[in-house]
Amino acid sequence: MDITRWKVTRAAFGAVSKLLELQLRGDGDEEDDDGAAPADDAVFYQQIGVAVRPVVARALRALCVEDGDEVVALKLWHKESSSTPTDLAAGETRVYAAGAVGVVLRLLADQAVLHAATILLGTGATKGVNREGDPILPGALSMTPSAAQPNTPSPGLTTVPVVVTYTPSDGAPQTGTLTFVGPAGFAISGSVSFTLGGVTGAGSTKVRAVD
Amino acid sequence: MVHEVELRIGATRTRLTALDEVQVVHDMLQAGSVATLALWRQPGDRPWPETELYRRAKIFTPLEVAIDGHVQVRGVVEKVRVGAGRAGAGLILSYRDHACGAMVAEAPPSLSLRDVTLEEALRRLVEPLSLPLVVGASADDARRVLAGMRPGARAPTGRRTRRRHHVDRFRVRPGTKVWQLCEQLCRRHGYLLYTAPCESGVGLVLDRPAYDSDVLYQFVRRRRDDASSESNILDAWHELDATQVPTSVSVYGHASHAAREDARHKATVVNDRLTGPRVEAFTQTRPWYRRDPKARTPQVSTQKARRLIAQANTNLDVLTVAAQGFGQADRLYTMNAMARVDDEETGASGDYLVTQVTLARSRKGGTTAQLRLVPKGSLVIEPDEGA
């Protein structure tokens, strides 16, 4: 049983075989696919638990065995440097996207690192994940004194209600009233309004995210 | 009967009849047998390199060998041996018919043979070699030419099916001889492949054992009541050989890689030829086990097993006969023809198929023919299921 290298010219999953079916070109001149040995219905056996659909490009190759009149691909690889990572650390295991070498899960000795332009936790995920030091949006707080009024039942005193309003960032305002009672002529002037803020505190020591 | 053997050599087909030794071989089971021609000169005669014949007899020089005017071989010189010794000075030419080019050449792996007819596949294999081969030559015509029957005479061989079978899938691996691929394809479809001269060159003949054809030859060796003998056999040996014959064959196979399910299968076939009056009842077993990567269905596995048994049985029962002359009743001996044998000395009796003919002439041996025969029906060609 020969082990041979082939150029991959087409790749698509077979509805019947459930395998990645390949069109391959073998013995012949590199620039002459039409004149090369053909294998138009080869299959690629992927490791169970891992599935890949490669981007067919000039340098995509298959390592095959010839089983009777059939050709079976055991491995696929791509020698163009931009398509195959070579900067692994000692002991590292890396899983990367066949069409984008920068999308990668790196399993290192003391950490697991996931790189991608976007990382979705769950299908259709849209909400951002907060990290240590991300701003919080607690809302706004205001205190506004109302006009002074003679106190009831002590008209010699003065009542000044102060309306306290808390408006959360995602909800309806909540209002309460503080009542100040003072001597005649007592008044409260001015009002205050705070936009509350802050950041999240220290998060997990195990799971880290980039800024 | 006196037979005239003529060598026609070179592009001009220069004729030469004074041949000291000549040999012609026809074999329906193994094409490409090398045959030889030899000429000897006495010591003191002009050396061979100074002769016109030597100058003509180069490697790849075309030649024809005809017997009684009927071309038996049309081919090329492949070996030239010249020398001198105590026996004299010899010029020995070894030759094969034009198909020998296909036995040396290898097929390109870029060749696609899928979804074409069997004849078209053979054509694609041999055409690039620029050999004068006629693909699908008529077996009847080949037999007529070789046997030296008169033109137009119909060789009584029965109907032959046309070869429109389709080649399903066939990969060409580097290093595979063209002839080997042609034979594999033909056997897959239930045909023997051999060569024979035809009008325009050499025919690639797809044929089956001609069991239903008329008997052309008779071989008799009997003692008469008066102690004399009636015989046209010089020498005959009947050999039963089970040294390489299995009692059963099991073939393991697997569904195609692209099938819906992965399914293994196994087929076992018992060799039913190991019975008969000349075979002792045998309780031992001699099974064979094979895995065949091309056996993608249980039916193909069964056919493979049958084919292996048939191949192993090829030498199980063989009669070798040597006779005077090159033929009988104005017919030269030819392969894939039927002969009736009645030989008291070997016990061989009945109809036999001629699988190989060697016609030889030499000063020492005279003009003789040696034939290899097998019992009628014993040679079986098993096609692939569905082929």
Coordinates of C-alpha atoms in Angstrom, one line a residue:
Chain A
M1 CA 0.0 0.0 0.0
D2 CA 1.7 3.2 -1.2
I3 CA 1.6 6.4 0.8
T4 CA 1.5 9.3 -1.7
R5 CA 1.1 13.1 -1.7
W6 CA -1.6 14.8 -3.8
K7 CA -2.7 18.2 -4.5
V8 CA -6.3 19.0 -3.4
T9 CA -8.3 20.8 -6.1
R10 CA -11.8 20.4 -4.6
A11 CA -13.3 19.6 -1.2
A12 CA -17.0 19.1 -0.2
F13 CA -18.8 17.0 2.2
G14 CA -20.6 14.0 0.7
A15 CA -24.3 13.6 1.5
V16 CA -24.1 9.8 1.4
S17 CA -20.6 9.1 2.8
K18 CA -20.7 11.9 5.4
L19 CA -17.1 12.3 4.7
L20 CA -15.1 15.1 3.2
E21 CA -14.8 14.2 -0.4
L22 CA -11.8 15.4 -2.3
Q23 CA -10.8 15.9 -5.9
L24 CA -7.1 15.2 -6.1
R25 CA -4.3 15.5 -8.6
G26 CA -1.2 13.3 -8.2
D27 CA 1.7 12.3 -10.3
G28 CA 2.5 14.9 -12.9
D29 CA 3.9 18.4 -13.4
E30 CA 3.1 21.0 -10.8
E31 CA 1.7 23.4 -13.3
D32 CA -0.3 20.8 -15.2
D33 CA -3.2 19.6 -13.2
D34 CA -5.1 18.4 -16.3
G35 CA -2.2 16.1 -17.2
A36 CA -1.7 14.7 -13.7
A37 CA -3.0 11.4 -12.3
P38 CA -6.6 12.0 -11.2
A39 CA -8.5 10.8 -8.2
D40 CA -11.8 12.5 -8.5
D41 CA -13.6 10.9 -5.6
A42 CA -11.1 10.5 -2.8
V43 CA -12.3 10.7 0.8
F44 CA -10.7 12.2 3.9
Y45 CA -11.0 10.5 7.2
Q46 CA -11.1 13.1 9.9
Q47 CA -10.4 12.4 13.6
I48 CA -13.6 11.8 15.4
G49 CA -14.5 14.8 17.4
V50 CA -12.7 17.2 15.0
A51 CA -14.1 18.4 11.7
V52 CA -12.5 20.6 9.2
R53 CA -13.5 22.0 5.9
P54 CA -10.3 23.4 4.3
V55 CA -10.1 26.4 2.0
V56 CA -8.9 24.9 -1.3
A57 CA -5.7 26.8 -2.3
R58 CA -2.7 26.1 -4.4
A59 CA -0.6 24.7 -1.6
L60 CA -3.3 22.5 0.0
R61 CA -2.0 18.9 0.0
A62 CA -3.3 15.5 1.1
L63 CA -1.3 12.5 2.3
C64 CA -3.0 9.5 1.0
V65 CA -3.0 5.7 0.8
E66 CA -4.3 3.9 -2.3
D67 CA -6.7 1.2 -1.3
G68 CA -7.5 -0.8 -4.5
D69 CA -8.8 1.7 -7.0
E70 CA -9.7 4.2 -4.3
V71 CA -7.6 6.9 -2.8
V72 CA -8.0 7.7 0.9
A73 CA -6.7 10.9 2.4
L74 CA -5.3 10.6 6.0
K75 CA -3.9 14.0 6.5
L76 CA -4.3 17.5 5.0
W77 CA -1.8 20.3 5.3
H78 CA -0.9 23.6 3.8
K79 CA 2.7 24.7 3.6
E80 CA 2.2 28.4 3.0
S81 CA 3.6 30.1 6.1
S82 CA 0.5 32.3 6.5
S83 CA -1.7 29.2 6.7
T84 CA 0.2 27.0 9.1
P85 CA 1.5 28.1 12.5
T86 CA 5.0 27.2 13.4
D87 CA 5.5 29.4 16.6
L88 CA 4.3 26.9 19.1
A89 CA 5.9 26.9 22.5
A90 CA 7.4 23.7 23.9
G91 CA 4.6 21.5 25.1
E92 CA 1.8 23.5 23.4
T93 CA -1.2 22.0 21.7
R94 CA -2.9 24.4 19.3
V95 CA -6.2 24.2 17.4
Y96 CA -6.6 26.8 14.7
A97 CA -9.1 27.7 12.0
A98 CA -8.1 26.0 8.7
G99 CA -8.9 29.2 6.9
A100 CA -7.5 31.7 9.4
V101 CA -4.3 30.8 11.3
G102 CA -4.9 33.7 13.7
V103 CA -8.1 32.2 15.1
V104 CA -6.7 29.8 17.6
L105 CA -7.0 28.0 20.8
R106 CA -3.6 27.5 22.5
L107 CA -3.3 24.9 25.2
L108 CA -0.1 25.8 27.1
A109 CA 1.5 24.3 30.1
D110 CA -0.1 26.8 32.5
Q111 CA -2.9 28.4 30.5
A112 CA -5.4 28.1 27.8
V113 CA -5.5 31.0 25.4
L114 CA -8.2 31.7 22.9
H115 CA -7.6 34.3 20.1
A116 CA -10.2 35.6 17.7
A117 CA -11.5 38.9 16.5
T118 CA -14.8 37.9 18.1
I119 CA -15.4 35.2 20.7
L120 CA -19.0 34.1 21.1
L121 CA -20.1 32.2 24.1
G122 CA -23.1 30.5 22.8
T123 CA -24.8 30.5 19.4
G124 CA -26.0 34.0 18.4
A125 CA -24.4 35.6 21.4
T126 CA -24.6 39.4 21.2
K127 CA -24.0 40.8 24.7
G128 CA -20.5 41.9 25.7
V129 CA -18.8 40.3 28.7
N130 CA -17.6 42.6 31.4
R131 CA -14.1 42.5 32.7
E132 CA -12.2 43.8 35.7
G133 CA -12.2 47.6 35.5
D134 CA -15.1 47.9 33.0
P135 CA -17.3 50.9 33.8
I136 CA -20.6 50.3 35.5
L137 CA -23.8 52.4 34.7
P138 CA -25.6 52.8 38.1
G139 CA -27.7 55.7 36.9
A140 CA -28.3 59.2 38.3
L141 CA -29.3 60.6 41.7
S142 CA -30.7 64.0 42.3
M143 CA -32.0 66.0 45.2
T144 CA -34.2 68.9 44.6
P145 CA -35.7 71.0 47.4
S146 CA -39.3 72.2 46.9
A147 CA -40.6 75.5 48.1
A148 CA -40.6 76.1 51.9
Q149 CA -44.1 75.9 53.5
P150 CA -45.4 76.7 57.0
N151 CA -45.3 73.6 59.0
T152 CA -48.4 71.9 59.9
P153 CA -49.4 71.7 62.8
S154 CA -46.7 74.1 64.0
P155 CA -47.1 77.2 61.8
G156 CA -44.2 78.8 63.5
L157 CA -41.9 76.3 61.8
T158 CA -41.0 75.9 58.2
T159 CA -41.2 72.6 56.2
V160 CA -39.0 72.2 53.2
P161 CA -39.5 68.9 51.3
V162 CA -36.6 67.7 49.3
V163 CA -37.4 65.3 46.4
V164 CA -34.8 62.6 45.9
T165 CA -34.9 61.0 42.6
Y166 CA -32.9 57.9 41.5
T167 CA -33.0 57.1 37.8
P168 CA -31.3 53.7 37.0
S169 CA -29.6 53.5 33.6
D170 CA -32.1 50.9 32.4
G171 CA -35.3 51.7 34.3
A172 CA -37.9 54.2 35.3
P173 CA -37.0 56.9 37.8
Q174 CA -37.7 56.2 41.5
T175 CA -38.7 59.1 43.7
G176 CA -38.7 59.7 47.4
T177 CA -39.1 62.8 49.6
L178 CA -37.1 63.9 52.5
T179 CA -38.9 66.6 54.7
F180 CA -36.8 69.1 56.5
V181 CA -38.4 71.2 59.3
G182 CA -36.8 74.3 60.5
P183 CA -37.6 77.6 62.2
A184 CA -39.5 80.3 60.4
G185 CA -37.7 81.5 57.4
F186 CA -35.8 78.2 57.1
A187 CA -34.9 77.5 53.5
I188 CA -32.9 75.1 51.5
S189 CA -31.5 76.4 48.4
G190 CA -29.8 74.7 45.5
S191 CA -30.1 71.1 44.2
V192 CA -27.7 68.3 43.5
S193 CA -27.6 65.8 40.8
F194 CA -25.1 63.0 40.5
T195 CA -24.4 60.7 37.6
L196 CA -23.2 57.7 39.4
G197 CA -20.4 55.6 38.0
G198 CA -17.5 53.4 38.8
V199 CA -15.9 50.3 37.6
T200 CA -16.2 46.6 38.3
G201 CA -13.9 45.2 41.0
A202 CA -11.3 42.5 40.8
G203 CA -12.6 39.5 38.9
S204 CA -11.6 35.9 38.7
T205 CA -8.0 35.1 39.2
K206 CA -8.4 32.1 36.8
V207 CA -10.2 33.5 33.8
R208 CA -8.7 36.6 32.1
A209 CA -9.8 38.8 29.2
V210 CA -7.9 41.3 27.1
D211 CA -8.6 45.0 27.6
Chain B
M1 CA 3.5 -33.1 -45.0
V2 CA 6.3 -30.7 -45.7
H3 CA 5.9 -27.3 -44.3
E4 CA 7.7 -24.2 -45.7
V5 CA 8.9 -21.8 -43.1
E6 CA 9.7 -18.3 -44.3
L7 CA 11.2 -15.4 -42.5
R8 CA 10.5 -11.9 -43.9
I9 CA 12.8 -9.4 -42.3
G10 CA 13.1 -5.7 -42.4
A11 CA 11.0 -3.0 -43.9
T12 CA 11.5 -4.5 -47.3
R13 CA 10.4 -7.9 -46.0
T14 CA 13.4 -9.7 -47.4
R15 CA 12.6 -13.4 -47.5
L16 CA 14.7 -16.1 -46.1
T17 CA 13.8 -19.8 -46.0
A18 CA 17.0 -21.5 -45.2
L19 CA 16.6 -21.4 -41.5
D20 CA 18.5 -23.9 -39.4
E21 CA 16.3 -23.5 -36.3
V22 CA 13.0 -21.8 -36.0
Q23 CA 10.4 -21.6 -33.2
V24 CA 7.0 -20.1 -33.1
V25 CA 5.0 -19.9 -29.9
H26 CA 1.3 -19.1 -29.4
D27 CA -0.1 -19.0 -25.9
M28 CA -3.6 -17.9 -25.0
L29 CA -2.8 -17.7 -21.3
Q30 CA 0.6 -16.0 -21.4
A31 CA 1.2 -13.7 -24.3
G32 CA 4.7 -12.4 -25.0
S33 CA 6.5 -15.7 -25.2
V34 CA 9.9 -15.2 -26.7
A35 CA 10.6 -17.3 -29.8
T36 CA 13.9 -17.8 -31.6
L37 CA 15.3 -18.2 -35.0
A38 CA 18.8 -19.5 -35.5
L39 CA 21.2 -19.9 -38.3
W40 CA 24.5 -21.6 -38.2
R41 CA 27.6 -21.4 -40.4
Q42 CA 30.4 -23.8 -40.5
P43 CA 33.8 -22.8 -39.2
G44 CA 35.7 -21.1 -42.0
D45 CA 32.7 -19.5 -43.5
R46 CA 32.4 -15.7 -43.6
P47 CA 31.7 -14.3 -40.2
W48 CA 28.2 -13.3 -39.5
P49 CA 28.9 -9.6 -39.1
E50 CA 30.0 -9.5 -42.8
T51 CA 26.7 -10.9 -44.0
E52 CA 23.7 -9.0 -45.3
L53 CA 21.4 -10.8 -43.0
Y54 CA 23.4 -9.7 -40.0
R55 CA 23.2 -6.1 -41.2
R56 CA 19.5 -6.3 -41.5
A57 CA 18.9 -8.0 -38.2
K58 CA 19.0 -5.2 -35.8
I59 CA 17.1 -4.6 -32.6
F60 CA 13.5 -3.6 -33.4
T61 CA 13.8 -4.8 -37.0
P62 CA 10.4 -5.8 -38.0
L63 CA 9.9 -9.4 -39.0
E64 CA 7.3 -11.9 -40.0
V65 CA 7.4 -15.7 -39.7
A66 CA 5.1 -17.5 -42.1
I67 CA 4.4 -21.2 -42.3
D68 CA 3.1 -22.4 -45.6
G69 CA 2.5 -18.8 -46.6
H70 CA 0.3 -18.1 -43.5
V71 CA 1.7 -15.5 -41.2
Q72 CA 2.2 -16.8 -37.7
V73 CA 4.0 -14.0 -36.1
R74 CA 4.3 -10.3 -37.0
G75 CA 6.7 -8.6 -34.7
V76 CA 10.2 -7.3 -34.0
V77 CA 13.6 -8.6 -33.2
E78 CA 14.4 -7.9 -29.5
K79 CA 17.6 -9.8 -29.1
V80 CA 20.4 -10.6 -31.4
R81 CA 23.1 -13.1 -30.4
V82 CA 26.0 -13.8 -32.6
G83 CA 29.0 -15.9 -31.8
A84 CA 31.1 -18.9 -32.7
G85 CA 32.3 -22.0 -30.9
R86 CA 33.0 -25.6 -31.5
A87 CA 29.6 -26.2 -32.9
G88 CA 30.0 -23.5 -35.5
A89 CA 29.1 -19.8 -35.9
G90 CA 25.5 -19.0 -34.9
L91 CA 23.2 -16.0 -35.4
I92 CA 20.3 -16.3 -33.1
L93 CA 17.4 -13.8 -33.2
S94 CA 14.9 -13.7 -30.4
Y95 CA 11.6 -12.0 -31.3
R96 CA 8.1 -11.4 -30.1
D97 CA 5.1 -10.0 -31.9
H98 CA 4.3 -6.3 -31.9
A99 CA 2.4 -6.5 -28.6
C100 CA 5.7 -6.9 -26.8
G101 CA 6.0 -3.2 -26.8
A102 CA 3.1 -3.1 -24.4
M103 CA 4.8 -5.7 -22.2
V104 CA 7.8 -3.4 -21.7
A105 CA 6.0 0.0 -21.7
E106 CA 4.3 1.3 -18.6
A107 CA 1.0 3.2 -18.6
P108 CA 1.0 6.9 -17.5
P109 CA -0.7 7.4 -14.2
S110 CA -2.5 10.4 -15.6
L111 CA -4.6 8.1 -17.8
S112 CA -8.3 8.0 -17.0
L113 CA -10.1 4.8 -17.8
R114 CA -13.4 5.5 -16.0
D115 CA -16.7 5.1 -17.7
V116 CA -15.4 4.0 -21.0
T117 CA -16.0 0.8 -22.8
L118 CA -13.5 -2.1 -22.5
E119 CA -12.4 -1.7 -26.1
E120 CA -12.0 2.1 -25.7
A121 CA -9.9 1.5 -22.5
L122 CA -7.6 -0.9 -24.4
R123 CA -7.3 1.7 -27.2
R124 CA -6.3 4.4 -24.7
L125 CA -3.7 2.2 -23.2
V126 CA -2.0 1.0 -26.5
E127 CA -2.4 4.0 -28.8
P128 CA 0.3 6.1 -27.3
L129 CA 2.8 3.3 -28.0
S130 CA 2.4 3.7 -31.7
L131 CA 2.3 0.0 -32.2
P132 CA 0.5 -1.6 -35.2
L133 CA -2.1 -3.2 -32.9
V134 CA -5.7 -3.7 -33.8
V135 CA -7.8 -3.6 -30.7
G136 CA -10.7 -6.0 -30.6
A137 CA -9.6 -8.0 -33.6
S138 CA -12.0 -10.9 -34.3
A139 CA -11.1 -14.1 -32.6
D140 CA -12.6 -16.0 -35.5
D141 CA -10.3 -14.3 -38.0
A142 CA -7.3 -14.8 -35.8
R143 CA -8.0 -18.5 -35.5
R144 CA -8.5 -18.7 -39.3
V145 CA -5.2 -16.9 -40.0
L146 CA -3.2 -18.9 -37.6
A147 CA -4.7 -22.2 -38.6
G148 CA -4.0 -21.4 -42.2
M149 CA -7.6 -21.8 -43.3
R150 CA -8.5 -20.4 -46.7
P151 CA -9.6 -16.7 -46.7
G152 CA -13.3 -16.3 -46.3
A153 CA -13.6 -19.7 -44.5
R154 CA -15.6 -19.3 -41.4
A155 CA -13.8 -20.6 -38.4
P156 CA -16.5 -22.7 -36.7
T157 CA -16.3 -21.1 -33.3
G158 CA -19.8 -19.9 -32.5
R159 CA -21.0 -16.4 -31.7
R160 CA -18.8 -13.9 -29.9
T161 CA -20.3 -11.1 -27.8
R162 CA -19.3 -7.5 -28.5
R163 CA -17.1 -5.8 -25.9
R164 CA -19.2 -2.9 -24.9
H165 CA -18.8 -3.5 -21.2
H166 CA -18.0 -0.3 -19.3
V167 CA -15.0 0.1 -17.1
D168 CA -16.3 1.3 -13.8
R169 CA -13.3 2.4 -11.9
F170 CA -9.7 1.6 -12.7
R171 CA -6.6 3.5 -11.4
V172 CA -3.3 3.4 -13.1
R173 CA -0.3 3.2 -10.8
P174 CA 3.2 4.2 -11.9
G175 CA 5.2 1.2 -12.8
T176 CA 2.4 -0.9 -14.2
K177 CA 3.0 -2.4 -17.6
V178 CA 0.5 -1.6 -20.3
W179 CA -0.1 -5.2 -21.1
Q180 CA -0.7 -6.1 -17.5
L181 CA -3.4 -3.5 -17.3
C182 CA -5.0 -4.7 -20.5
E183 CA -5.0 -8.2 -19.2
Q184 CA -6.5 -7.1 -15.8
L185 CA -9.2 -5.2 -17.6
C186 CA -10.1 -8.1 -19.9
R187 CA -10.1 -10.6 -17.1
R188 CA -12.4 -8.4 -15.0
H189 CA -14.8 -8.5 -17.8
G190 CA -14.5 -12.2 -18.4
Y191 CA -12.2 -12.3 -21.4
L192 CA -8.8 -13.7 -22.2
L193 CA -6.5 -11.4 -24.1
Y194 CA -4.0 -12.7 -26.6
T195 CA -2.4 -11.6 -29.8
A196 CA -2.5 -12.9 -33.3
P197 CA -1.5 -11.6 -36.7
C198 CA -4.3 -9.9 -38.6
E199 CA -4.5 -8.1 -41.9
S200 CA -3.0 -4.8 -40.9
G201 CA -0.8 -5.7 -38.0
V202 CA -1.3 -7.6 -34.9
G203 CA -4.7 -8.1 -33.3
L204 CA -5.5 -7.8 -29.7
V205 CA -8.0 -10.5 -29.4
L206 CA -10.6 -10.6 -26.6
D207 CA -11.9 -14.1 -26.4
R208 CA -13.3 -16.8 -24.2
P209 CA -12.3 -20.5 -24.3
A210 CA -13.8 -21.9 -27.5
Y211 CA -15.3 -25.0 -26.0
D212 CA -18.3 -24.8 -28.3
S213 CA -16.2 -24.8 -31.5
D214 CA -15.7 -27.8 -33.8
V215 CA -13.0 -30.2 -33.0
L216 CA -10.1 -29.3 -35.4
Y217 CA -7.4 -31.9 -34.4
Q218 CA -7.3 -35.5 -33.4
F219 CA -4.5 -37.1 -31.3
V220 CA -4.5 -40.8 -31.2
R221 CA -2.3 -43.4 -29.6
R222 CA -3.8 -46.9 -29.5
R223 CA -2.6 -50.4 -29.8
R224 CA -4.3 -52.6 -32.3
D225 CA -5.3 -56.2 -31.9
D226 CA -2.4 -57.2 -34.0
A227 CA 0.1 -55.6 -31.6
S228 CA 0.8 -52.8 -34.0
S229 CA 0.0 -49.3 -32.9
E230 CA -2.0 -46.4 -34.4
S231 CA -0.5 -43.1 -33.4
N232 CA 0.1 -39.6 -34.5
I233 CA 1.6 -38.7 -31.2
L234 CA 5.4 -38.5 -30.8
D235 CA 5.3 -37.8 -27.1
A236 CA 2.5 -37.2 -24.7
W237 CA 2.4 -36.7 -20.9
H238 CA -0.7 -36.1 -18.8
E239 CA 0.0 -34.4 -15.6
L240 CA -2.2 -33.9 -12.6
D241 CA -0.6 -31.3 -10.4
A242 CA -2.2 -30.2 -7.1
T243 CA 1.0 -28.8 -5.5
Q244 CA -0.4 -25.2 -5.6
V245 CA -4.1 -25.8 -5.5
P246 CA -6.2 -24.8 -2.5
T247 CA -9.3 -26.6 -1.3
S248 CA -11.1 -23.3 -0.7
V249 CA -10.5 -19.6 -1.0
S250 CA -11.9 -17.0 1.3
V251 CA -11.8 -13.4 0.2
Y252 CA -12.3 -10.5 2.6
G253 CA -13.6 -7.2 1.3
H254 CA -15.0 -3.9 2.5
A255 CA -17.6 -1.5 1.2
S256 CA -16.4 1.5 -0.7
H257 CA -15.0 4.4 1.3
A258 CA -17.7 6.7 -0.1
A259 CA -20.6 4.3 0.7
R260 CA -23.3 5.2 3.1
E261 CA -22.2 2.5 5.6
D262 CA -18.9 0.8 6.3
A263 CA -19.6 -2.9 5.8
R264 CA -17.1 -5.7 5.9
H265 CA -17.8 -9.0 4.1
K266 CA -16.3 -12.3 3.5
A267 CA -16.9 -14.9 0.7
T268 CA -15.7 -18.5 0.8
V269 CA -15.7 -20.7 -2.3
V270 CA -14.8 -24.4 -2.3
N271 CA -12.7 -25.8 -5.1
D272 CA -15.0 -28.4 -6.6
R273 CA -12.3 -29.5 -9.1
L274 CA -10.6 -31.5 -6.4
T275 CA -13.0 -34.4 -7.0
G276 CA -13.1 -37.1 -9.6
P277 CA -11.8 -40.6 -10.3
R278 CA -8.2 -39.4 -10.3
V279 CA -8.5 -37.6 -6.9
E280 CA -8.3 -39.4 -3.6
A281 CA -10.9 -38.5 -1.1
F282 CA -9.2 -35.8 1.0
T283 CA -10.1 -34.8 4.5
Q284 CA -7.3 -32.3 4.9
T285 CA -7.9 -28.8 4.0
R286 CA -5.7 -26.3 2.2
P287 CA -7.5 -23.1 2.5
W288 CA -6.4 -19.7 1.2
Y289 CA -7.3 -16.4 2.7
R290 CA -7.0 -13.1 0.8
R291 CA -8.0 -9.6 1.4
D292 CA -8.8 -7.8 -1.8
P293 CA -9.0 -4.0 -1.8
K294 CA -11.1 -4.1 -4.9
A295 CA -13.8 -6.4 -3.5
R296 CA -16.3 -3.8 -2.6
T297 CA -19.4 -6.1 -2.5
P298 CA -19.9 -9.7 -1.3
Q299 CA -20.6 -10.6 -5.0
V300 CA -17.2 -9.3 -6.1
S301 CA -15.5 -11.1 -3.2
T302 CA -17.2 -14.4 -4.4
Q303 CA -16.1 -13.8 -8.0
K304 CA -12.5 -13.0 -6.7
A305 CA -12.5 -16.3 -4.8
R306 CA -13.7 -18.2 -7.9
R307 CA -11.1 -16.5 -10.0
L308 CA -8.3 -17.4 -7.7
I309 CA -9.5 -21.0 -7.7
A310 CA -9.7 -21.0 -11.5
Q311 CA -6.2 -19.6 -11.7
A312 CA -4.8 -22.2 -9.3
N313 CA -6.6 -24.9 -11.3
T314 CA -5.0 -23.9 -14.5
N315 CA -2.2 -26.4 -14.1
L316 CA -4.3 -29.0 -12.3
D317 CA -4.9 -31.2 -15.3
V318 CA -2.6 -30.6 -18.3
L319 CA -1.9 -32.8 -21.3
T320 CA 1.2 -32.1 -23.3
V321 CA 1.4 -33.6 -26.7
A322 CA 4.2 -33.5 -29.3
A323 CA 3.3 -34.3 -32.8
Q324 CA 5.1 -34.5 -36.1
G325 CA 4.6 -31.6 -38.4
F326 CA 2.9 -28.3 -37.9
G327 CA -0.7 -29.3 -38.4
Q328 CA -3.3 -31.8 -39.4
A329 CA -5.7 -32.0 -42.4
D330 CA -4.3 -28.8 -44.0
R331 CA -4.8 -26.9 -40.8
L332 CA -1.9 -25.6 -38.8
Y333 CA -2.1 -26.1 -35.0
T334 CA -3.4 -23.0 -33.3
M335 CA -4.4 -22.0 -29.8
N336 CA -8.0 -21.8 -28.4
A337 CA -9.1 -24.7 -30.6
M338 CA -10.6 -28.0 -29.7
A339 CA -8.8 -31.3 -30.1
R340 CA -10.0 -34.9 -29.5
V341 CA -7.6 -37.1 -27.7
D342 CA -7.6 -40.8 -27.4
D343 CA -4.3 -41.9 -25.8
E344 CA -4.0 -45.3 -24.2
E345 CA -0.6 -44.6 -22.7
T346 CA -1.8 -41.7 -20.6
G347 CA -5.4 -42.5 -20.3
A348 CA -6.3 -39.1 -21.7
S349 CA -9.6 -39.4 -23.6
G350 CA -12.1 -36.8 -24.7
D351 CA -12.2 -33.2 -26.0
Y352 CA -9.4 -30.9 -24.9
L353 CA -8.8 -27.2 -25.5
V354 CA -5.4 -26.2 -27.0
T355 CA -4.0 -23.4 -24.9
Q356 CA -0.4 -23.3 -26.2
V357 CA 1.3 -24.2 -29.4
T358 CA 5.0 -24.3 -30.0
L359 CA 6.1 -25.0 -33.6
A360 CA 9.7 -25.9 -33.9
R361 CA 12.1 -26.9 -36.7
S362 CA 15.7 -27.8 -36.3
R363 CA 18.1 -30.2 -37.9
K364 CA 18.3 -32.2 -34.8
G365 CA 14.6 -32.3 -33.8
G366 CA 12.9 -32.1 -37.2
T367 CA 9.6 -30.4 -37.7
T368 CA 7.4 -30.8 -34.6
A369 CA 4.6 -29.2 -32.8
Q370 CA 4.2 -29.2 -29.0
L371 CA 0.7 -28.5 -27.7
R372 CA -0.5 -27.9 -24.2
L373 CA -4.1 -29.0 -23.7
V374 CA -6.6 -28.9 -20.9
P375 CA -9.9 -30.8 -20.6
K376 CA -12.9 -29.1 -22.1
G377 CA -14.6 -26.8 -19.5
S378 CA -11.6 -26.7 -17.1
L379 CA -10.4 -23.3 -18.1
V380 CA -12.7 -20.8 -16.5
I381 CA -12.6 -17.0 -16.8
E382 CA -14.5 -15.4 -14.0
P383 CA -15.6 -11.8 -14.7
D384 CA -16.3 -9.2 -11.9
E385 CA -19.8 -9.2 -10.8
G386 CA -21.6 -6.6 -12.9
A387 CA -18.8 -6.2 -15.3

